[in-house]
Amino acid sequence: MTLSVSIRHPLAHFALDLSFEAGPGVTAIFGRSGAGKTTLVNAVAGMLRPAEGRIALGGQMLSDRSHFVPPHKRRIGYVFQDGRLFPHLTVRQNLLYGRWFSGAGADLGRIVEMLGLGMLMDRRPARLSGGEKQRVAIGRALLCAPRLLLLDEPLAALDGARKAEILPYLERLREEGMPILYVSHSVAEVMRLAARVILLDAGRITGSGAPADMLSDPASGLAQSEVGALIPARVAARDPDGLARLDTAAGPLYLPTQDPVGTVLNIRIHSQDVMIALSPPVGISALNILPAVVEQVIPRGHEALIRLRLGPEALLARITARSATALGLVPGMPCHAILKTVAIADHSVSEGVTTGVFSARSR
């Protein structure tokens, strides 16, 4: 199932003017507030008819100059920021409302189990936490047997604890294989969930690609965040002192993870936590020192972004412009990347799936 969008629609300060395709899995629509993200998903859902262009899903035309399928006939699930549950209905009744729209007898038991809703079925929304409400909203959307799921900032209104509660359920949902458009301006959510990122700014697509590629691209909007790399790794061994050795394509890394040997992780490395040395340093406490090659130097006022190539992996280092000049950094120069002490960011660790996330933080 593939979503195909090519539309143009005037807004107050700019025109939404974009084209893209989204296949199975999570496609994140990333951009700051006011970039046109919600307008885009409203057009896909049928809540807005674009002035020009076309929207098709799985070969069915949903919207073009002469044809417009109303929202209730599109079989698209839509989850809003605030859940929008019916306050006078129980969780069970809210869920069955979604199934009523499908006309296909969607599997209530499977959805309830997948989202962990069994103990909540007789409660009304007033007795649910924010995370529980969002899980019910997702379940209701799934029970309409959607061909496509739209998630518009589903975690934006939640605190850190509630986000940590619901993220594992979103990961399970990702494994279902249906196309999902996930609207967000959170780099952490995008890295954890998305297979592809589309960057949106003032109604136009400014970039797209895999999250790891976008993070290490200095021209990307994602690279404006503090995160500078997403490197796949596998827990290879555990040392007596509690550190684990992780094998990566860039070289071995040592991290304080409790994940069992064989676990596959993504290591999130912040650009300000990377130091650069022209020769292998000695007499230093850092354990994670990897050979690299300077690929790009991007001056940014008193700072400089240095894109490093570590075998097949890329990494961004944010250093002062004075340091970049003192080291004489130019493309093609061999060097070493020094990663400061790495600590687990508890709110970012995946549970129940084979992909986890670590966050490199300076100590």
Short mmCIF file of C-alpha atoms in Angstrom, two decimals:
data_model
loop_
_atom_site.label_atom_id
_atom_site.label_comp_id
_atom_site.label_asym_id
_atom_site.label_seq_id
_atom_site.Cartn_x
_atom_site.Cartn_y
_atom_site.Cartn_z
CA MET A 1 0.00 0.00 0.00
CA THR A 2 1.51 3.31 -1.10
CA LEU A 3 0.31 6.87 -0.50
CA SER A 4 1.01 9.27 -3.36
CA VAL A 5 0.64 13.01 -2.79
CA SER A 6 1.22 15.88 -5.21
CA ILE A 7 -0.73 18.98 -4.17
CA ARG A 8 -0.71 22.75 -4.02
CA HIS A 9 -2.91 24.73 -1.63
CA PRO A 10 -2.69 28.42 -0.62
CA LEU A 11 -2.38 29.27 3.06
CA ALA A 12 -2.22 32.60 4.90
CA HIS A 13 1.54 33.20 4.55
CA PHE A 14 2.67 30.63 1.98
CA ALA A 15 1.40 27.86 -0.28
CA LEU A 16 1.58 24.17 0.55
CA ASP A 17 3.37 22.90 -2.57
CA LEU A 18 4.80 19.38 -2.36
CA SER A 19 5.01 15.88 -3.84
CA PHE A 20 6.03 12.62 -2.17
CA GLU A 21 5.22 8.94 -1.81
CA ALA A 22 5.00 6.97 1.44
CA GLY A 23 5.06 3.18 1.57
CA PRO A 24 4.63 0.70 4.45
CA GLY A 25 6.13 1.69 7.81
CA VAL A 26 6.54 5.09 9.45
CA THR A 27 7.17 8.18 7.34
CA ALA A 28 7.79 11.15 9.64
CA ILE A 29 6.70 14.62 8.56
CA PHE A 30 9.14 16.81 10.46
CA GLY A 31 9.13 20.58 10.79
CA ARG A 32 8.64 23.46 13.17
CA SER A 33 5.22 24.79 14.13
CA GLY A 34 3.48 26.49 11.22
CA ALA A 35 5.40 24.59 8.52
CA GLY A 36 2.20 23.09 7.08
CA LYS A 37 2.35 19.61 8.65
CA THR A 38 -1.22 19.49 9.96
CA THR A 39 -2.60 21.02 6.76
CA LEU A 40 -0.91 18.22 4.83
CA VAL A 41 -2.40 15.41 6.93
CA ASN A 42 -5.82 17.11 6.88
CA ALA A 43 -5.66 17.03 3.09
CA VAL A 44 -4.74 13.34 3.14
CA ALA A 45 -7.57 12.61 5.60
CA GLY A 46 -10.11 14.46 3.41
CA MET A 47 -10.76 17.22 5.94
CA LEU A 48 -9.44 19.72 3.41
CA ARG A 49 -9.70 19.64 -0.38
CA PRO A 50 -6.48 20.89 -2.01
CA ALA A 51 -6.85 23.65 -4.57
CA GLU A 52 -4.70 21.70 -7.03
CA GLY A 53 -3.12 18.28 -7.42
CA ARG A 54 -3.93 14.73 -6.53
CA ILE A 55 -3.86 12.29 -3.61
CA ALA A 56 -4.03 8.53 -4.18
CA LEU A 57 -3.81 5.55 -1.82
CA GLY A 58 -3.13 2.02 -3.02
CA GLY A 59 -4.10 2.96 -6.55
CA GLN A 60 -7.41 4.57 -5.52
CA MET A 61 -7.77 8.25 -6.35
CA LEU A 62 -8.87 10.13 -3.23
CA SER A 63 -8.66 13.68 -4.54
CA ASP A 64 -8.02 15.41 -7.83
CA ARG A 65 -9.60 18.14 -9.94
CA SER A 66 -12.77 16.15 -10.66
CA HIS A 67 -12.93 13.59 -7.87
CA PHE A 68 -13.08 13.83 -4.07
CA VAL A 69 -13.65 10.93 -1.66
CA PRO A 70 -15.18 12.15 1.66
CA PRO A 71 -13.28 11.36 4.89
CA HIS A 72 -15.58 8.57 6.11
CA LYS A 73 -15.07 6.61 2.89
CA ARG A 74 -11.25 6.79 2.80
CA ARG A 75 -10.54 4.14 5.47
CA ILE A 76 -7.87 6.32 7.00
CA GLY A 77 -7.28 6.31 10.77
CA TYR A 78 -6.51 9.72 12.29
CA VAL A 79 -5.08 10.23 15.79
CA PHE A 80 -4.94 13.83 17.04
CA GLN A 81 -2.78 15.42 19.73
CA ASP A 82 -5.52 15.28 22.33
CA GLY A 83 -7.07 11.89 21.49
CA ARG A 84 -10.61 13.32 21.13
CA LEU A 85 -12.33 10.44 22.89
CA PHE A 86 -16.06 10.58 23.62
CA PRO A 87 -16.18 11.50 27.33
CA HIS A 88 -19.57 9.83 27.96
CA LEU A 89 -18.46 6.46 26.55
CA THR A 90 -16.31 3.78 28.16
CA VAL A 91 -13.03 2.67 26.61
CA ARG A 92 -14.84 -0.36 25.15
CA GLN A 93 -17.53 1.84 23.61
CA ASN A 94 -14.98 4.28 22.20
CA LEU A 95 -13.15 1.37 20.58
CA LEU A 96 -16.33 -0.20 19.19
CA TYR A 97 -17.22 3.15 17.66
CA GLY A 98 -14.12 2.79 15.51
CA ARG A 99 -15.06 -0.75 14.50
CA TRP A 100 -18.57 0.40 13.59
CA PHE A 101 -17.05 2.55 10.84
CA SER A 102 -15.03 -0.31 9.36
CA GLY A 103 -17.92 -2.61 8.58
CA ALA A 104 -15.31 -5.37 8.51
CA GLY A 105 -15.43 -6.83 12.01
CA ALA A 106 -11.92 -5.67 12.95
CA ASP A 107 -10.28 -7.83 15.63
CA LEU A 108 -11.03 -6.04 18.90
CA GLY A 109 -9.19 -8.61 21.03
CA ARG A 110 -5.95 -8.31 19.04
CA ILE A 111 -5.96 -4.50 19.22
CA VAL A 112 -6.76 -4.52 22.95
CA GLU A 113 -3.86 -6.92 23.59
CA MET A 114 -1.39 -5.06 21.36
CA LEU A 115 -2.09 -1.72 23.09
CA GLY A 116 -2.42 -3.11 26.62
CA LEU A 117 -6.00 -1.88 27.10
CA GLY A 118 -7.49 -4.96 28.82
CA MET A 119 -7.63 -3.42 32.30
CA LEU A 120 -9.13 -0.15 31.03
CA MET A 121 -12.16 -1.35 29.08
CA ASP A 122 -14.83 -0.24 31.59
CA ARG A 123 -13.29 3.16 32.40
CA ARG A 124 -14.37 6.48 30.96
CA PRO A 125 -11.79 8.95 29.57
CA ALA A 126 -11.87 11.09 32.73
CA ARG A 127 -10.27 8.18 34.62
CA LEU A 128 -7.44 7.67 32.11
CA SER A 129 -3.95 9.13 32.06
CA GLY A 130 -2.79 11.08 29.00
CA GLY A 131 -0.86 8.08 27.70
CA GLU A 132 -3.83 5.76 28.22
CA LYS A 133 -6.11 8.15 26.33
CA GLN A 134 -3.73 8.16 23.38
CA ARG A 135 -3.54 4.37 23.37
CA VAL A 136 -7.33 4.23 23.24
CA ALA A 137 -7.37 6.79 20.44
CA ILE A 138 -4.88 4.70 18.47
CA GLY A 139 -6.95 1.57 19.11
CA ARG A 140 -10.11 3.30 17.89
CA ALA A 141 -8.30 4.39 14.73
CA LEU A 142 -7.02 0.84 14.13
CA LEU A 143 -10.46 -0.67 14.63
CA CYS A 144 -11.79 1.20 11.61
CA ALA A 145 -9.54 -1.21 9.62
CA PRO A 146 -7.52 1.65 8.08
CA ARG A 147 -5.36 1.36 5.00
CA LEU A 148 -3.32 4.32 6.27
CA LEU A 149 -2.77 5.78 9.74
CA LEU A 150 -2.21 9.49 10.42
CA LEU A 151 -0.61 10.43 13.76
CA ASP A 152 -0.55 14.19 14.25
CA GLU A 153 1.83 15.02 17.13
CA PRO A 154 0.35 12.18 19.24
CA LEU A 155 2.86 12.72 22.08
CA ALA A 156 3.06 16.51 22.06
CA ALA A 157 0.65 16.99 24.96
CA LEU A 158 2.26 14.30 27.16
CA ASP A 159 4.95 14.64 29.79
CA GLY A 160 8.15 12.60 29.69
CA ALA A 161 6.75 9.69 31.73
CA ARG A 162 3.65 9.37 29.54
CA LYS A 163 5.75 9.54 26.37
CA ALA A 164 7.94 6.72 27.69
CA GLU A 165 4.77 4.74 28.39
CA ILE A 166 3.33 5.01 24.90
CA LEU A 167 6.45 4.84 22.69
CA PRO A 168 6.79 1.03 22.96
CA TYR A 169 3.18 0.70 21.73
CA LEU A 170 3.95 2.92 18.76
CA GLU A 171 6.92 0.68 17.99
CA ARG A 172 4.64 -2.35 17.98
CA LEU A 173 2.28 -0.49 15.68
CA ARG A 174 5.18 0.22 13.32
CA GLU A 175 5.70 -3.53 12.91
CA GLU A 176 2.14 -3.94 11.57
CA GLY A 177 3.41 -2.82 8.15
CA MET A 178 0.71 -0.36 7.14
CA PRO A 179 1.72 3.11 5.91
CA ILE A 180 1.88 5.60 8.79
CA LEU A 181 2.36 9.35 8.48
CA TYR A 182 3.80 10.56 11.78
CA VAL A 183 3.77 14.34 12.23
CA SER A 184 6.31 15.61 14.73
CA HIS A 185 8.87 18.27 15.57
CA SER A 186 10.64 15.95 18.04
CA VAL A 187 13.98 14.64 16.77
CA ALA A 188 13.99 11.87 19.40
CA GLU A 189 10.60 10.52 18.28
CA VAL A 190 11.53 10.67 14.62
CA MET A 191 14.79 8.78 15.19
CA ARG A 192 13.11 6.13 17.28
CA LEU A 193 10.11 5.43 15.05
CA ALA A 194 10.64 6.50 11.46
CA ALA A 195 12.07 4.62 8.50
CA ARG A 196 11.97 7.80 6.42
CA VAL A 197 11.84 11.52 7.24
CA ILE A 198 10.33 14.27 5.11
CA LEU A 199 11.44 17.76 6.16
CA LEU A 200 8.80 20.43 5.69
CA ASP A 201 9.41 24.18 5.85
CA ALA A 202 6.91 26.88 4.82
CA GLY A 203 4.85 24.34 2.90
CA ARG A 204 7.71 22.87 0.86
CA ILE A 205 9.79 19.73 1.21
CA THR A 206 13.39 20.71 1.94
CA GLY A 207 14.80 17.21 2.26
CA SER A 208 13.94 13.54 2.72
CA GLY A 209 15.70 10.30 3.53
CA ALA A 210 16.57 7.82 6.27
CA PRO A 211 16.85 9.38 9.76
CA ALA A 212 20.53 8.45 10.12
CA ASP A 213 21.38 10.09 6.79
CA MET A 214 19.41 13.23 7.61
CA LEU A 215 21.00 13.56 11.06
CA SER A 216 24.52 13.55 9.68
CA ASP A 217 23.72 15.93 6.81
CA PRO A 218 24.67 19.48 7.89
CA ALA A 219 22.18 20.93 5.40
CA SER A 220 19.32 18.99 6.96
CA GLY A 221 16.85 20.50 9.40
CA LEU A 222 17.43 17.52 11.67
CA ALA A 223 21.10 18.40 11.90
CA GLN A 224 20.15 21.69 13.53
CA SER A 225 19.34 19.67 16.65
CA GLU A 226 21.94 18.63 19.20
CA VAL A 227 21.94 15.09 17.79
CA GLY A 228 24.60 14.39 15.20
CA ALA A 229 24.43 10.69 14.42
CA LEU A 230 22.39 7.52 14.69
CA ILE A 231 24.70 4.50 14.49
CA PRO A 232 23.44 0.89 14.46
CA ALA A 233 25.19 -1.40 16.92
CA ARG A 234 25.01 -4.89 18.43
CA VAL A 235 25.87 -5.80 22.01
CA ALA A 236 28.84 -8.15 21.51
CA ALA A 237 30.12 -8.78 25.04
CA ARG A 238 29.81 -7.65 28.65
CA ASP A 239 32.86 -6.81 30.77
CA PRO A 240 33.16 -7.48 34.53
CA ASP A 241 33.10 -3.74 35.31
CA GLY A 242 29.57 -3.42 33.88
CA LEU A 243 30.46 -1.91 30.52
CA ALA A 244 29.33 -3.65 27.37
CA ARG A 245 31.25 -3.79 24.10
CA LEU A 246 29.11 -2.84 21.13
CA ASP A 247 30.17 -3.70 17.61
CA THR A 248 29.48 -1.02 15.00
CA ALA A 249 30.60 -0.52 11.42
CA ALA A 250 32.63 2.43 12.71
CA GLY A 251 34.48 0.34 15.31
CA PRO A 252 33.87 -0.95 18.87
CA LEU A 253 32.19 1.23 21.47
CA TYR A 254 31.94 0.72 25.23
CA LEU A 255 28.66 1.68 26.91
CA PRO A 256 27.01 1.03 30.29
CA THR A 257 24.03 -0.91 28.94
CA GLN A 258 22.27 -3.81 30.62
CA ASP A 259 20.87 -5.15 27.34
CA PRO A 260 21.76 -8.81 26.73
CA VAL A 261 24.44 -9.90 24.28
CA GLY A 262 23.03 -9.94 20.76
CA THR A 263 20.65 -7.01 21.26
CA VAL A 264 20.53 -4.61 18.32
CA LEU A 265 20.56 -0.92 19.24
CA ASN A 266 20.80 2.49 17.64
CA ILE A 267 23.35 4.75 19.32
CA ARG A 268 22.33 8.39 19.32
CA ILE A 269 25.39 10.64 19.49
CA HIS A 270 25.12 14.37 20.14
CA SER A 271 27.30 16.60 17.99
CA GLN A 272 28.59 18.66 20.94
CA ASP A 273 29.79 15.46 22.62
CA VAL A 274 32.31 14.63 19.88
CA MET A 275 35.93 15.81 20.09
CA ILE A 276 38.46 15.62 17.25
CA ALA A 277 42.14 14.71 17.47
CA LEU A 278 44.61 14.61 14.60
CA SER A 279 46.50 11.66 16.12
CA PRO A 280 45.42 8.90 18.51
CA PRO A 281 45.35 10.52 21.96
CA VAL A 282 47.23 8.95 24.88
CA GLY A 283 46.82 9.49 28.59
CA ILE A 284 43.13 10.27 28.22
CA SER A 285 40.13 8.85 30.08
CA ALA A 286 37.93 8.48 26.99
CA LEU A 287 37.33 4.85 25.99
CA ASN A 288 35.62 5.50 22.69
CA ILE A 289 38.19 6.69 20.15
CA LEU A 290 37.45 5.91 16.51
CA PRO A 291 39.48 6.57 13.35
CA ALA A 292 37.71 8.95 10.98
CA VAL A 293 38.17 11.14 7.92
CA VAL A 294 36.98 14.75 7.64
CA GLU A 295 34.32 14.86 4.95
CA GLN A 296 33.01 18.41 5.24
CA VAL A 297 33.70 21.59 7.24
CA ILE A 298 30.79 24.00 7.62
CA PRO A 299 31.53 27.35 9.34
CA ARG A 300 28.68 28.69 11.47
CA GLY A 301 29.73 31.93 13.12
CA HIS A 302 31.92 31.16 16.13
CA GLU A 303 31.24 27.44 15.66
CA ALA A 304 31.89 24.87 12.95
CA LEU A 305 30.08 21.67 12.05
CA ILE A 306 32.48 18.91 11.01
CA ARG A 307 31.04 15.95 9.13
CA LEU A 308 33.20 12.89 9.75
CA ARG A 309 33.22 9.61 7.88
CA LEU A 310 33.83 6.50 9.99
CA GLY A 311 33.79 3.70 7.46
CA PRO A 312 30.20 3.46 6.21
CA GLU A 313 28.91 5.64 9.06
CA ALA A 314 28.77 9.44 9.28
CA LEU A 315 29.04 11.60 12.36
CA LEU A 316 28.71 15.32 13.08
CA ALA A 317 31.00 17.12 15.52
CA ARG A 318 30.21 20.64 16.70
CA ILE A 319 33.36 22.50 17.74
CA THR A 320 34.48 26.12 17.89
CA ALA A 321 35.62 27.81 14.70
CA ARG A 322 38.92 28.56 16.48
CA SER A 323 39.49 24.83 17.09
CA ALA A 324 38.69 23.96 13.47
CA THR A 325 41.22 26.57 12.30
CA ALA A 326 43.89 25.51 14.80
CA LEU A 327 43.60 21.89 13.67
CA GLY A 328 43.60 22.92 10.02
CA LEU A 329 40.62 20.69 9.29
CA VAL A 330 39.95 20.19 5.59
CA PRO A 331 38.06 17.49 3.65
CA GLY A 332 40.05 14.28 3.28
CA MET A 333 42.13 14.79 6.44
CA PRO A 334 42.44 11.68 8.65
CA CYS A 335 41.67 12.19 12.31
CA HIS A 336 40.13 10.50 15.34
CA ALA A 337 36.67 11.06 16.81
CA ILE A 338 36.57 11.00 20.60
CA LEU A 339 33.16 10.30 22.09
CA LYS A 340 32.68 11.61 25.61
CA THR A 341 31.28 9.44 28.38
CA VAL A 342 28.08 7.78 27.24
CA ALA A 343 25.09 7.37 29.52
CA ILE A 344 21.76 5.73 28.89
CA ALA A 345 18.89 8.16 28.43
CA ASP A 346 16.18 6.11 30.17
CA HIS A 347 13.34 7.86 28.38
CA SER A 348 14.81 6.87 25.01
CA VAL A 349 15.39 3.14 25.52
CA SER A 350 13.12 0.98 23.39
CA GLU A 351 11.35 -1.92 25.06
CA GLY A 352 9.93 -5.08 23.60
CA VAL A 353 11.49 -4.64 20.16
CA THR A 354 14.92 -5.30 18.70
CA THR A 355 15.84 -1.64 18.32
CA GLY A 356 16.93 0.43 21.31
CA VAL A 357 18.31 3.92 21.51
CA PHE A 358 21.19 5.27 23.56
CA SER A 359 22.04 8.90 23.98
CA ALA A 360 25.59 10.16 24.23
CA ARG A 361 25.85 12.84 26.93
CA SER A 362 28.86 14.67 28.27
CA ARG A 363 29.76 14.06 31.91
#
